[in-house]
mmCIF file of C-alpha atoms and ligand atoms in Angstrom:
data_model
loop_
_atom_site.group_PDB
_atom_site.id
_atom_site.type_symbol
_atom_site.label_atom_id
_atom_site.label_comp_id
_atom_site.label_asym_id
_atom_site.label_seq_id
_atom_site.Cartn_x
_atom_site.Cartn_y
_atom_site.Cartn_z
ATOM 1 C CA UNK Q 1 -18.638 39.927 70.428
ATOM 2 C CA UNK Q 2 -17.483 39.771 66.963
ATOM 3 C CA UNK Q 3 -17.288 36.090 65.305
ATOM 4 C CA UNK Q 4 -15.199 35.283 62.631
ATOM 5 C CA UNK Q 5 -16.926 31.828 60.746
ATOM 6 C CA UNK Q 6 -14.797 29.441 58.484
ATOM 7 C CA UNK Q 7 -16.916 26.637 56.756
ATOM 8 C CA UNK Q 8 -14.347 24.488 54.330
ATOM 9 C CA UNK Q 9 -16.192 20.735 54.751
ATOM 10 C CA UNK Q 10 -16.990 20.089 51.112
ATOM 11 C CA UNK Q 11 -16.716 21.479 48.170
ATOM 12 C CA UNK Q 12 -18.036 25.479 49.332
ATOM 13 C CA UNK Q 13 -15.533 27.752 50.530
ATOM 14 C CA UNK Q 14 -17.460 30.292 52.643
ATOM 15 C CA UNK Q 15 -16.817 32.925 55.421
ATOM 16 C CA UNK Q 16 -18.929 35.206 57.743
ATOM 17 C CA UNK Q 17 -19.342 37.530 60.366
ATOM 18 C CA UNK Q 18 -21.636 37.425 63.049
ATOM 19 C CA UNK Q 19 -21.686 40.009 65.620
ATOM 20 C CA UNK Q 20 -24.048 39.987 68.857
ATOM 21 C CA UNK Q 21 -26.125 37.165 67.087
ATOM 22 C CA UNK Q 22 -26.619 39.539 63.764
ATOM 23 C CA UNK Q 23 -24.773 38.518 60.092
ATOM 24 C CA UNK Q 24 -22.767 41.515 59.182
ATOM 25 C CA UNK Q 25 -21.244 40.036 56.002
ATOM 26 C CA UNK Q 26 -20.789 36.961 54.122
ATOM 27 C CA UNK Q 27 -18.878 35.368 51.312
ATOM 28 C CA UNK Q 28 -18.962 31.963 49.601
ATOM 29 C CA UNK Q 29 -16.772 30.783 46.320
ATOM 30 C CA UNK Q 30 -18.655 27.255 45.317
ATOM 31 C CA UNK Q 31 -16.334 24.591 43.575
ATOM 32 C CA UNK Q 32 -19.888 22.870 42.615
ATOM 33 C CA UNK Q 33 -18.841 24.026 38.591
ATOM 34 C CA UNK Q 34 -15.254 22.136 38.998
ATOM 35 C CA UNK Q 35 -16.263 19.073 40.438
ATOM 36 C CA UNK Q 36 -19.542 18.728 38.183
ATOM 37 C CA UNK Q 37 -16.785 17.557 35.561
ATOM 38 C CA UNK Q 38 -16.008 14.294 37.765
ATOM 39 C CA UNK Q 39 -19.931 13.670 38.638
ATOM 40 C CA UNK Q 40 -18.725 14.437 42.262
ATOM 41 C CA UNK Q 41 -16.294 16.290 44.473
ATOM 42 C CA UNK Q 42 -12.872 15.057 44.068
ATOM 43 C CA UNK Q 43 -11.498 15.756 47.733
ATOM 44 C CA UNK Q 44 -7.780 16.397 46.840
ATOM 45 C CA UNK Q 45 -8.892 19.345 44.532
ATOM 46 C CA UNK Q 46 -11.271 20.606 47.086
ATOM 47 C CA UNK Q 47 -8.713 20.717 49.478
ATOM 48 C CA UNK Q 48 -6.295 22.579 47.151
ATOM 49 C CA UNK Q 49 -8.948 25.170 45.776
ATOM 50 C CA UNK Q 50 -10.271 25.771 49.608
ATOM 51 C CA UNK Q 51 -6.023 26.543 50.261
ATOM 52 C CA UNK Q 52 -6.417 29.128 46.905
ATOM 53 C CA UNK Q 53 -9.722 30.830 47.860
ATOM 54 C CA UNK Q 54 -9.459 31.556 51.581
ATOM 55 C CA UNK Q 55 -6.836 34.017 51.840
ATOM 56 C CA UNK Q 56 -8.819 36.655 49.433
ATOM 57 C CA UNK Q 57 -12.090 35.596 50.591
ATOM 58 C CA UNK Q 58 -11.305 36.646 53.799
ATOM 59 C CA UNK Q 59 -10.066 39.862 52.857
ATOM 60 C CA UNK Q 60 -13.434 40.379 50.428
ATOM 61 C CA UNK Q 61 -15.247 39.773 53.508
ATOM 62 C CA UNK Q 62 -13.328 42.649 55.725
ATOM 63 C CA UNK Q 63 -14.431 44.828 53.424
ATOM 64 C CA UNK Q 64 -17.788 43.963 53.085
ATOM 65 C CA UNK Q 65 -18.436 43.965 56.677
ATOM 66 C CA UNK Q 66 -15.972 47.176 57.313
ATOM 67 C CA UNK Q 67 -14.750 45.610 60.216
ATOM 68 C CA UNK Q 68 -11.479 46.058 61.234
ATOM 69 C CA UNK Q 69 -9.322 42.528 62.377
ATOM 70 C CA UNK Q 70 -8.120 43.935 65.408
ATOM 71 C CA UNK Q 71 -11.516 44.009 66.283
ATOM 72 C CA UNK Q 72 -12.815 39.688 65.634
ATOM 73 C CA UNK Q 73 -12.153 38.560 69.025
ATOM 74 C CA UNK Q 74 -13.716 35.347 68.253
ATOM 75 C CA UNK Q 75 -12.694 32.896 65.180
ATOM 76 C CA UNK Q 76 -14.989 29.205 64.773
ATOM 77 C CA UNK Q 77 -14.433 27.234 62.039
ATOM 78 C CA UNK Q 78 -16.549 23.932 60.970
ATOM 79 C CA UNK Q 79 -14.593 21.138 62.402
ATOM 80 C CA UNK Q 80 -16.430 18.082 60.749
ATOM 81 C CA UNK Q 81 -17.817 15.305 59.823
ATOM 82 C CA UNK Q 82 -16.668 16.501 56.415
ATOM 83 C CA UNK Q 83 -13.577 15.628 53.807
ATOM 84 C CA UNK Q 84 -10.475 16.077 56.265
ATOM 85 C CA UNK Q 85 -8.333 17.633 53.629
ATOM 86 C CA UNK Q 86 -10.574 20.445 53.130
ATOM 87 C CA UNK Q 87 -11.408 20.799 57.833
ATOM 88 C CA UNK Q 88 -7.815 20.988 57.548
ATOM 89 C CA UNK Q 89 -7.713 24.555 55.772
ATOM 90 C CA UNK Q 90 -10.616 26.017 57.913
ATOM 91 C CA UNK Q 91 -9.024 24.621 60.444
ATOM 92 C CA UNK Q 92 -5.536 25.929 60.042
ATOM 93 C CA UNK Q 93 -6.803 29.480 58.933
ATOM 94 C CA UNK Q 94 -8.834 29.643 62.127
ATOM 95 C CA UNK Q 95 -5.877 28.253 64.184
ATOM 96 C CA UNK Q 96 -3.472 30.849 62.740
ATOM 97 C CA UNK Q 97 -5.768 33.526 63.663
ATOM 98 C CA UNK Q 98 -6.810 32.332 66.905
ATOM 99 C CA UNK Q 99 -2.920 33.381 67.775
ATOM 100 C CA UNK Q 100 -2.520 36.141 70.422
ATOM 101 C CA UNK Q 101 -5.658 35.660 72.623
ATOM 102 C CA UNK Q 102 -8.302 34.907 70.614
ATOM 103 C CA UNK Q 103 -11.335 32.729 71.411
ATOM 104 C CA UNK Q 104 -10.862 29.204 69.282
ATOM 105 C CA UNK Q 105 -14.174 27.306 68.634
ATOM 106 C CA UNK Q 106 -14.246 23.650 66.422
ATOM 107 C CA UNK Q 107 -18.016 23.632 65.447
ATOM 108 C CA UNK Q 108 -19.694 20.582 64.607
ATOM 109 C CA UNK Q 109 -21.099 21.198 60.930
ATOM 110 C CA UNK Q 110 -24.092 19.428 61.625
ATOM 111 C CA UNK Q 111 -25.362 21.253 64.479
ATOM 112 C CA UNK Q 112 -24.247 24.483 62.809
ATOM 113 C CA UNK Q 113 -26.756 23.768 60.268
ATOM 114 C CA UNK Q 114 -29.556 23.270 62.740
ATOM 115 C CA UNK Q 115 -28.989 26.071 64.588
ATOM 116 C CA UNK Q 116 -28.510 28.622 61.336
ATOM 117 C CA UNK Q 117 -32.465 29.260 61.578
ATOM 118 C CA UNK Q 118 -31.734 31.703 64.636
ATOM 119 C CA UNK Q 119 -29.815 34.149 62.841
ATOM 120 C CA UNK Q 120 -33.540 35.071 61.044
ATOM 121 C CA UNK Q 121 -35.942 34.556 64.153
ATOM 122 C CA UNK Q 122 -35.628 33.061 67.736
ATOM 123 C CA UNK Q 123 -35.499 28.993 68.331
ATOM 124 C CA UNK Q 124 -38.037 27.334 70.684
ATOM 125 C CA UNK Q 125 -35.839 24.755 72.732
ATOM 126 C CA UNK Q 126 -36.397 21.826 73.261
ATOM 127 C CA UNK Q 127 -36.992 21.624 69.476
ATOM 128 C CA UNK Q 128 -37.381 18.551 67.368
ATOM 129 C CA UNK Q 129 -34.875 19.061 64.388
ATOM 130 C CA UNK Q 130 -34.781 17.519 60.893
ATOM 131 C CA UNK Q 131 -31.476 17.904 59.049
ATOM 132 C CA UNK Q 132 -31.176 16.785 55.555
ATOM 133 C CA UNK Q 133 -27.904 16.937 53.725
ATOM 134 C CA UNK Q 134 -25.701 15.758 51.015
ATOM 135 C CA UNK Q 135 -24.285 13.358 53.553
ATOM 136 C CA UNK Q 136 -26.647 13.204 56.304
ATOM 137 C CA UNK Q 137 -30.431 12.662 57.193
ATOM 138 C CA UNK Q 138 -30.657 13.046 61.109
ATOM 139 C CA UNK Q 139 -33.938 13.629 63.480
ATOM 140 C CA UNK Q 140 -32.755 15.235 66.953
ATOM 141 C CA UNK Q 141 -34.085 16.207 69.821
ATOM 142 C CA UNK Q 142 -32.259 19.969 70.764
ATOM 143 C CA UNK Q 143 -32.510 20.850 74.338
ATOM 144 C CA UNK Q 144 -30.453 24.145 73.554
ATOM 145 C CA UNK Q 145 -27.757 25.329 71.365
ATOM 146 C CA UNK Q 146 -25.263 23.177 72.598
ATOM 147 C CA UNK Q 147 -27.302 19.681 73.657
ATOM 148 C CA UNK Q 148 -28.256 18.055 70.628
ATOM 149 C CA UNK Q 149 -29.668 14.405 71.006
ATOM 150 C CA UNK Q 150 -29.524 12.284 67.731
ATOM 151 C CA UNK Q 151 -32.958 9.763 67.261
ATOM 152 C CA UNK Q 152 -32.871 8.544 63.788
ATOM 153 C CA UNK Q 153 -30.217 8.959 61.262
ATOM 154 C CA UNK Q 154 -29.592 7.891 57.376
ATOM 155 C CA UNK Q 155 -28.500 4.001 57.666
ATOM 156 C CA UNK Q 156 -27.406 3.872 54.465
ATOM 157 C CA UNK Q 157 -27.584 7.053 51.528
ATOM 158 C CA UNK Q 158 -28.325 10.408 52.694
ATOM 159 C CA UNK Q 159 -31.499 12.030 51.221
ATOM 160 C CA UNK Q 160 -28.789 14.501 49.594
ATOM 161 C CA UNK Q 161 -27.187 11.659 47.996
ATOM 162 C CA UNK Q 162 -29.809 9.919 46.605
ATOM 163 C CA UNK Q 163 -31.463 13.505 44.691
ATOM 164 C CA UNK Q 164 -27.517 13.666 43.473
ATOM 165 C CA UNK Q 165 -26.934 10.014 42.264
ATOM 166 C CA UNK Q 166 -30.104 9.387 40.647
ATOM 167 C CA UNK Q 167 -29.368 13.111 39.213
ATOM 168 C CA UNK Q 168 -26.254 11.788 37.694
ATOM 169 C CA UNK Q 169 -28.118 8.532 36.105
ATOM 170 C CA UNK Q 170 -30.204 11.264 34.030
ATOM 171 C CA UNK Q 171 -27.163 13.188 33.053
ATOM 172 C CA UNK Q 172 -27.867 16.075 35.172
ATOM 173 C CA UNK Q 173 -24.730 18.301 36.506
ATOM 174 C CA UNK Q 174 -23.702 17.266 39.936
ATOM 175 C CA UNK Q 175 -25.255 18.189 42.293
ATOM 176 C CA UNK Q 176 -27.997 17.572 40.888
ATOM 177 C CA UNK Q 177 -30.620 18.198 43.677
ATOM 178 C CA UNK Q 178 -31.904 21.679 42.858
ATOM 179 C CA UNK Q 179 -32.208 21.148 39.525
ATOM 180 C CA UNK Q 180 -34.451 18.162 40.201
ATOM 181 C CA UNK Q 181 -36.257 20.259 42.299
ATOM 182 C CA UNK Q 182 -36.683 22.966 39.267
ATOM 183 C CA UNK Q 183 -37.861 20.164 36.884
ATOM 184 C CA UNK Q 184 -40.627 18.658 39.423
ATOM 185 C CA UNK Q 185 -42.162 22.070 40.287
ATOM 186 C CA UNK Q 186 -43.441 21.921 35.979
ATOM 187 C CA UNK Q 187 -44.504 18.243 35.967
ATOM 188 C CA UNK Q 188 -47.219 16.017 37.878
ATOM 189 C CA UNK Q 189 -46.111 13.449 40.583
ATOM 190 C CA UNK Q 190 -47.402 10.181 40.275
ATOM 191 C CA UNK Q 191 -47.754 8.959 43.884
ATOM 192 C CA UNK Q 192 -47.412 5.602 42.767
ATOM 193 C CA UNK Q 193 -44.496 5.809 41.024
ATOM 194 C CA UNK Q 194 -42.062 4.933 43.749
ATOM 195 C CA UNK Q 195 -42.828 3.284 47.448
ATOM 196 C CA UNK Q 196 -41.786 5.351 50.426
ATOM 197 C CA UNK Q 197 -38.765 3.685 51.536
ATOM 198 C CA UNK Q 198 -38.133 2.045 55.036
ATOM 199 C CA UNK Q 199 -41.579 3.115 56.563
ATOM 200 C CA UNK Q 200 -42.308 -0.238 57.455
ATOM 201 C CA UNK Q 201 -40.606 -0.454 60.394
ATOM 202 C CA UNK Q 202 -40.497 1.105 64.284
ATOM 203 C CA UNK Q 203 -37.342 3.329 64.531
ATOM 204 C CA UNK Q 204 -36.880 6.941 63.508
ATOM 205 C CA UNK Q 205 -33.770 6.035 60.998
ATOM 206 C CA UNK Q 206 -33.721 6.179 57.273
ATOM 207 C CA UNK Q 207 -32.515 4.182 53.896
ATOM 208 C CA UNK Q 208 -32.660 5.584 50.416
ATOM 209 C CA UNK Q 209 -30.716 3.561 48.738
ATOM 210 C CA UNK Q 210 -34.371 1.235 47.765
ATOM 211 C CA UNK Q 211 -35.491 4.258 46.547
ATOM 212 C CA UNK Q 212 -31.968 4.865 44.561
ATOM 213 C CA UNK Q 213 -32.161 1.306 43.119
ATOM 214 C CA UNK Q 214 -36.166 1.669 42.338
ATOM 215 C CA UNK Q 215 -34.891 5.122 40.264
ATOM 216 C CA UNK Q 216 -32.516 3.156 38.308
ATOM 217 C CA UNK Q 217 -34.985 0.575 37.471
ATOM 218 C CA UNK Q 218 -37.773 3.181 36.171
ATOM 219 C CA UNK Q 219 -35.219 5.139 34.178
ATOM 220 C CA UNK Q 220 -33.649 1.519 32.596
ATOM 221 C CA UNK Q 221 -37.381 0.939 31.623
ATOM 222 C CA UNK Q 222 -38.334 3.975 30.054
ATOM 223 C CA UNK Q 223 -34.949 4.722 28.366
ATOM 224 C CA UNK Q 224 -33.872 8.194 30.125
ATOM 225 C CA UNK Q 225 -30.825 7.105 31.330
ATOM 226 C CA UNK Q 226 -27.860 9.921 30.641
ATOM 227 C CA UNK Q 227 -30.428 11.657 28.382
ATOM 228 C CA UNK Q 228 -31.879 14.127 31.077
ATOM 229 C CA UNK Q 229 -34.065 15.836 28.243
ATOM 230 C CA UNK Q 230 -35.323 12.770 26.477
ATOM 231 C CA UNK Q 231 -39.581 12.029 26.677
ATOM 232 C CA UNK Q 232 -40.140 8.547 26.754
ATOM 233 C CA UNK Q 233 -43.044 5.491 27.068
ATOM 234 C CA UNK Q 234 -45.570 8.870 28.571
ATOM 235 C CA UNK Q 235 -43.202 9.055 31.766
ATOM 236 C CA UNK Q 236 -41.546 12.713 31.546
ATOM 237 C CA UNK Q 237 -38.629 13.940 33.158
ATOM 238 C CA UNK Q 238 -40.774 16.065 34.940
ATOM 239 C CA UNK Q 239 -43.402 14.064 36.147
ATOM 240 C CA UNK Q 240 -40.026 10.968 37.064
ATOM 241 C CA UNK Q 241 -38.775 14.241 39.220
ATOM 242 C CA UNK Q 242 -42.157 15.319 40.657
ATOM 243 C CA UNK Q 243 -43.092 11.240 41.804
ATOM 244 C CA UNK Q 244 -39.493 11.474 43.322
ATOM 245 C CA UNK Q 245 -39.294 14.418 44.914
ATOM 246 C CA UNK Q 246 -43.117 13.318 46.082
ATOM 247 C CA UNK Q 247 -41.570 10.034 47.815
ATOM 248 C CA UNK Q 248 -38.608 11.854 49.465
ATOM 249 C CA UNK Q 249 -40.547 14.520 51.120
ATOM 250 C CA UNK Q 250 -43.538 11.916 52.267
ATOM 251 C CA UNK Q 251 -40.862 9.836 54.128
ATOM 252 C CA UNK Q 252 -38.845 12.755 55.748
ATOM 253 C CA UNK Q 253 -42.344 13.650 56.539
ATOM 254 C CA UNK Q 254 -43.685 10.182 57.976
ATOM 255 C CA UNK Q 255 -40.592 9.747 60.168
ATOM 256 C CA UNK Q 256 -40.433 13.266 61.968
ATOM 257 C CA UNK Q 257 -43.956 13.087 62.635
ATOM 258 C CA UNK Q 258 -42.575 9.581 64.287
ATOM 259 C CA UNK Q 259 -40.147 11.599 66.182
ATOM 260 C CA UNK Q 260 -43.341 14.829 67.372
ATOM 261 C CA UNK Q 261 -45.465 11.934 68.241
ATOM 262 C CA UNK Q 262 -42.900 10.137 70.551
ATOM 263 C CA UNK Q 263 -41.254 13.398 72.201
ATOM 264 C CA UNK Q 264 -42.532 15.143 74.741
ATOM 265 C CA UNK Q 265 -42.772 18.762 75.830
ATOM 266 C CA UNK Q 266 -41.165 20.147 71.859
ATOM 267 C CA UNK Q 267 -41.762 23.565 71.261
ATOM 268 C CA UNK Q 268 -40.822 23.963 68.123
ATOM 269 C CA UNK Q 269 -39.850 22.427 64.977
ATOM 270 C CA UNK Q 270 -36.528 23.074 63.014
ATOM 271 C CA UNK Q 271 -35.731 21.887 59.237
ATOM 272 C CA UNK Q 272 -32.007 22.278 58.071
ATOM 273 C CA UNK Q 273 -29.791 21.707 55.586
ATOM 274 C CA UNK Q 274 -29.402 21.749 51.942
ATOM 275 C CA UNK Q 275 -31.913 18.981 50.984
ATOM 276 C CA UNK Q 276 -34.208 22.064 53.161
ATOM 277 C CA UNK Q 277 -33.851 24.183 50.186
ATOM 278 C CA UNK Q 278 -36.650 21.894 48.335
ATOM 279 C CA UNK Q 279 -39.842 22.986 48.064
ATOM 280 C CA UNK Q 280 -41.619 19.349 48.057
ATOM 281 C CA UNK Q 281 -39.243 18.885 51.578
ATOM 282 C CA UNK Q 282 -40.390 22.756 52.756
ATOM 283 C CA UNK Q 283 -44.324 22.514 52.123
ATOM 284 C CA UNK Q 284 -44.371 19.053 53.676
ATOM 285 C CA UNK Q 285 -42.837 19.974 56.871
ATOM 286 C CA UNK Q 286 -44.401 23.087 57.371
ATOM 287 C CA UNK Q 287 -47.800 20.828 56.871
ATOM 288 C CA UNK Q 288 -46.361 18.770 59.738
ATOM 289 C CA UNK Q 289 -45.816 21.903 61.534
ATOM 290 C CA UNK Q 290 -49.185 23.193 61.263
ATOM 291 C CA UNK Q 291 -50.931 19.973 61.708
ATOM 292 C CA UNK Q 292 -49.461 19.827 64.994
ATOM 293 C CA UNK Q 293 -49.804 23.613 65.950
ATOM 294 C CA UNK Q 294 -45.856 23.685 66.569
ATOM 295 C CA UNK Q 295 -43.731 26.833 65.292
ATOM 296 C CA UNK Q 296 -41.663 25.612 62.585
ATOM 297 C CA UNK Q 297 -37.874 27.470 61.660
ATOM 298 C CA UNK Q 298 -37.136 26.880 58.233
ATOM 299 C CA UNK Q 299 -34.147 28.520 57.400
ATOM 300 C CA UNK Q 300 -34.487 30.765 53.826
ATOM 301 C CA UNK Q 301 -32.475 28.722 50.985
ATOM 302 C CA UNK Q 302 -28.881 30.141 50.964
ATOM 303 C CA UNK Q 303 -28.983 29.422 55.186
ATOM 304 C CA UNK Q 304 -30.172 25.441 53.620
ATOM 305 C CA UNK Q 305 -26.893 24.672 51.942
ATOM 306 C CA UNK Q 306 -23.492 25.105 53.782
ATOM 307 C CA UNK Q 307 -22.226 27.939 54.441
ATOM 308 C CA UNK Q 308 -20.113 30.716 56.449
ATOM 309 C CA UNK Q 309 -22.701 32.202 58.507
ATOM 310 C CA UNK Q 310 -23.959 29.333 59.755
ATOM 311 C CA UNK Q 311 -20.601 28.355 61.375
ATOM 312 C CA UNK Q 312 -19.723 32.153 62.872
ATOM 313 C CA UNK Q 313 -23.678 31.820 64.234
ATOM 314 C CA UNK Q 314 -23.228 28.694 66.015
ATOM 315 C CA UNK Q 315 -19.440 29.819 67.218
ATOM 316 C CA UNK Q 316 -21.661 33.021 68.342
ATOM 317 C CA UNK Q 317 -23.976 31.123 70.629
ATOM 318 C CA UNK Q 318 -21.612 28.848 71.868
ATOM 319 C CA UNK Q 319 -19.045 31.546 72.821
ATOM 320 C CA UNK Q 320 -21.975 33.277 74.380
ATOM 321 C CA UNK Q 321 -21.840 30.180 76.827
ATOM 322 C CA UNK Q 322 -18.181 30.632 77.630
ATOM 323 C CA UNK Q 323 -17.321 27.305 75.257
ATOM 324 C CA UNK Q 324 -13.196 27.449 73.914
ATOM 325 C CA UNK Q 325 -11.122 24.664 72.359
ATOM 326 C CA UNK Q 326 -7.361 24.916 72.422
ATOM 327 C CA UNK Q 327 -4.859 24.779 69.472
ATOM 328 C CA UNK Q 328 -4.666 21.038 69.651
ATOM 329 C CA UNK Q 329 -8.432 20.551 68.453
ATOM 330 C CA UNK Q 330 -9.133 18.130 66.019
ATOM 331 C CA UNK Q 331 -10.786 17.592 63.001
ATOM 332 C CA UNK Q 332 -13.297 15.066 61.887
ATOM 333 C CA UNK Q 333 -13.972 12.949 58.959
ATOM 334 C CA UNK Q 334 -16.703 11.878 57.667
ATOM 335 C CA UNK Q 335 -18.526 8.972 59.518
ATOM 336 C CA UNK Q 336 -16.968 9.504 62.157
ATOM 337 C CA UNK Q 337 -18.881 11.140 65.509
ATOM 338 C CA UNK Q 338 -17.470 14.990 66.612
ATOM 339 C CA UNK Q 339 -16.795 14.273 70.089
ATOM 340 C CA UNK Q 340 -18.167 16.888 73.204
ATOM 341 C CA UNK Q 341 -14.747 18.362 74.371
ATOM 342 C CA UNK Q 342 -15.341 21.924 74.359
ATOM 343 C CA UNK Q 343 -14.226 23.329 77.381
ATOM 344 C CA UNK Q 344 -16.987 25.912 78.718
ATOM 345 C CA UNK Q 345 -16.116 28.762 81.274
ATOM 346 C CA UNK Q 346 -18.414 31.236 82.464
HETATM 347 O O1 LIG X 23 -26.039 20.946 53.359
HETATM 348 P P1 LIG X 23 -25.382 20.836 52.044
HETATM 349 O O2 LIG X 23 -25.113 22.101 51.262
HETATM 350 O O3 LIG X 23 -24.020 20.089 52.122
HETATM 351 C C1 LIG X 23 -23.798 19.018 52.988
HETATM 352 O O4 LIG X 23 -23.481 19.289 54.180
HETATM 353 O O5 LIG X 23 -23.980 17.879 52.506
HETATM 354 O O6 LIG X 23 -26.305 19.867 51.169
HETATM 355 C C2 LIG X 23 -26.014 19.579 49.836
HETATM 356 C C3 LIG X 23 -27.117 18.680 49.291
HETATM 357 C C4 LIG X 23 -26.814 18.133 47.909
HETATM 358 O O7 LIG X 23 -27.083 16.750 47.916
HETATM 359 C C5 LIG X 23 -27.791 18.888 47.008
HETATM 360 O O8 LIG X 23 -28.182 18.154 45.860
HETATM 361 C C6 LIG X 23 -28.942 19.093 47.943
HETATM 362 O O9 LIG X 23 -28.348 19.420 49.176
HETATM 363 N N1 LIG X 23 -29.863 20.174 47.544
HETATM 364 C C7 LIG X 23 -31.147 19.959 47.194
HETATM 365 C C8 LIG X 23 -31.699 21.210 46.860
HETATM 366 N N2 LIG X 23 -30.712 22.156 47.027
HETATM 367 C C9 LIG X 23 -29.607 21.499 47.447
HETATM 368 N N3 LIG X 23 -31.859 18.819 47.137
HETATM 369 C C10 LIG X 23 -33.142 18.907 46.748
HETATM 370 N N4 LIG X 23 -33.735 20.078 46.404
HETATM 371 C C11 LIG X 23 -33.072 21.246 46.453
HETATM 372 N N5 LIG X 23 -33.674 22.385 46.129
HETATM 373 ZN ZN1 LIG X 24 -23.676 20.853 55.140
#
C-alpha cells in the first residue's frame, strides 16, 4: 500500500509518503517566517499560501520518493481540529485525488501526532499518551491505532500557547517555543520562580494560563518586557526561560504520572507533539518512563511538530484496518471534537 499524506491545519504545509508502514519521502514549506510579522498565524493568509504551495510540493515530493502517481492507491489528509480555511486545501487536494477509486481517509490531527512514533519503532498498546501542542495538551489512554480515549485535556491555554505568548511578551519571533527552549538549555532554573500550575486538584486536565499571567508579572517586575536580550534586577533571560521551561515540564510530568498511576494494564508510554520537541518536556518524561519501568516512544523532533508523514502514517495504519470516508467528509475546526465516522471494511 502506498499512502499519500496531506497535513494543511496551521500554518505548515507538508506532504509524505508512507508505504507498507515505511516514510519514503517527505516535504514541508513552513509559513512560521510570514506570520512571525503578525505575532501569530493570520488564518486567511495561511489558507491562501497552503492553496500556493501544494501543487509544487506535491510534485517535489514525486520526485523525491520516485514514485509514480498511478501507483498512490491511498490519499489521507489531516481533517482537523485545525483553522478550517487551511483543512479545506488538504482537504480538497486529497478529495480531487481520491477521484477514480482511490482510498479517501480524514485523519484526526491529533491522533496522527500520537501515533507518528511508529514510523521509527513499534507502539505498545494500550499506551498512555501525552500530546502537547500549540493548541492542545491531552493525556489518553490508546487501546490501538484507532481507539483513542481522552482523560485530561488543556482547560484553558495549551502548553504550546503559553511557551508562544509569553515568547511574544519578551519580543521573541513567533513561535517562540524553541527558541525558549535554546535560551534555557545556557541558563539556571530557579525552581521557585514560578508555581506549577493546577496541581492542586484531582483530575488529569490542565491550565496555563496562571502560569501565563505569573510570566507577565515577573517580566513587568524585572523590566524585560519586548526587550528579549535585556539583563535585568540578576534575573536573566536565560535563567526566566530555564525556571519556565522547569515549571512546564514538572506539571506535564506530575499529571501523566496521575494518568500511569490510575490506568491499568499500560504498556507503554507515548509523548507527541511539538511542545515534545523540548528537551526540559523530553528528559522529564523519559524520567517518568524509567521510574516506572514502562517503554517510552518519543518521537525524534521533526516527527514533534506537524507534519506530512505523520498524517500518510496514521492514513497507513488505519487503511491497514480497512477504514474509508467518502467524498462528503468533513472538516473540523478548532474546538470542536472530530467525530468517529470512518467506515471500516475488512
Ligand atoms: O504540534 P505543533 O507543531 O502544532 C500544533 O498542532 O499546534 O506544535 C507547535 C507548538 C508551538 O507552540 C511551538 O512553540 C511549540 O510547539 N514548540 C516548542 C518547541 N518546539 C516547538 N515548545 C517548546 N520547546 C520546543 N523545543
Ligand atoms: Zn499539530
Amino acid at each position: 500500500m502506498i499512502c499519500l499524506g496531506i497535513e494543511t491545519s496551521c500554518d505548515e504545509t507538508a506532504l509524505a509518503i508512507v508505504q507498507d508502514g515505511r516514510l519514503v519521502a517527505s516535504v514541508m514549506s513552513s509559513q512560521a517566517d510570514l506570520h512571525a510579522l503578525f505575532g501569530g498565524v493570520v488564518p486567511e493568509l495561511a489558507s491562501r499560501e497552503h492553496s500556493r504551495l501544494i501543487g509544487p510540493l506535491y510534485d517535489a515530493l514525486l520526485s523525491e520518493a520516485r514514485i509514480d502517481s498511478a501507483d498512490i492507491d491511498t490519499v489521507a489528509f489531516a481533517r482537523g481540529p485545525g483553522l478550517l480555511g487551511s483543512l479545506l486545501v488538504g482537504a480538497g487536494f486529497a478529495k480531487a485525488f481520491a477521484l477514480g477509486g482511490r482510498r479517501l481517509i480524514g485523519v484526526d490531527h491529533l491522533h496522527a501526532h500520537l501515533l507518528a512514533a511508529g514510523l521509527e519503532g513499534p507502539l505498545a498498546f494500550p499506551a498512555l499518551g501525552l500530546l502537547v501542542s500549540g493548541g492542545h495538551t491531552h493525556i489518553y489512554r490508546i487501546l490501538s491505532s484507532r481507539e483513542f480515549v481522552c482523560l485530561g485535556r488543556a482547560l484553558d491555554d495549551a502548553a504550546g500557547e503559553a511557551f508562544d505568548k509569553i515568547g511574544k511578551m519578551l519580543g521573541l519571533a513567533y513561535p517562540a517555543g524553541r527558541r525558549i527552549n535554546e535560551l534555557a538549555l545556557a541558563g539556571r532554573a530557579d525552581p521557585d520562580l514560578f508555581k506549577p500550575p493546577y496541581l492542586n486538584n484531582d483530575n488529569l486536565d490542565f491550565s496555563f494560563s496562571g502560569l501565563k499571567t505569573a510570566a507577565a508579572a515577573v517580566i513587568r517586575d524585572n523590566g524585560m518586557a519586548g526587550q528579549a536580550a535585556a539583563r535585568a534586577c540578576g534575573l536573566t533571560l536565560e535563567d526566566f526561560c530555564a525556571s519556565l521551561n522547569l515549571t512546564i515540564a514538572e506539571t506535564l510530568r506530575h499529571k501523566f504520572e496521575r494518568a500511569v498511576q490510575r490506568e491499568r494494564g499500560i504498556k507503554s508510554l507515548i509523548l507527541a507533539g511539538g511542545v515534545a520537541a523540548n528537551s526540559f518536556v523530553r528528559e522529564a518524561v523519559a524520567g517518568l518512563a524509567r521510574a516506572y519501568d514502562l517503554p517510552l516512544s518519543l518521537p525524534s523532533s521533526a516527527l514533534c511538530t506537524d507534519n506530512g508523514s505523520m498524517i500518510a502514517y496514521a492514513g497507513y495504519l488505519l487503511a491497514q484496518e480497512g477504514g474509508r470516508h467518502e467524498l462528503d467528509v468533513s472538516c473540523i475546526p478548532r474546538g470542536t471534537a472530530v467525530p468517529a465516522d470512518m467506515i471500516f471494511r475488512p
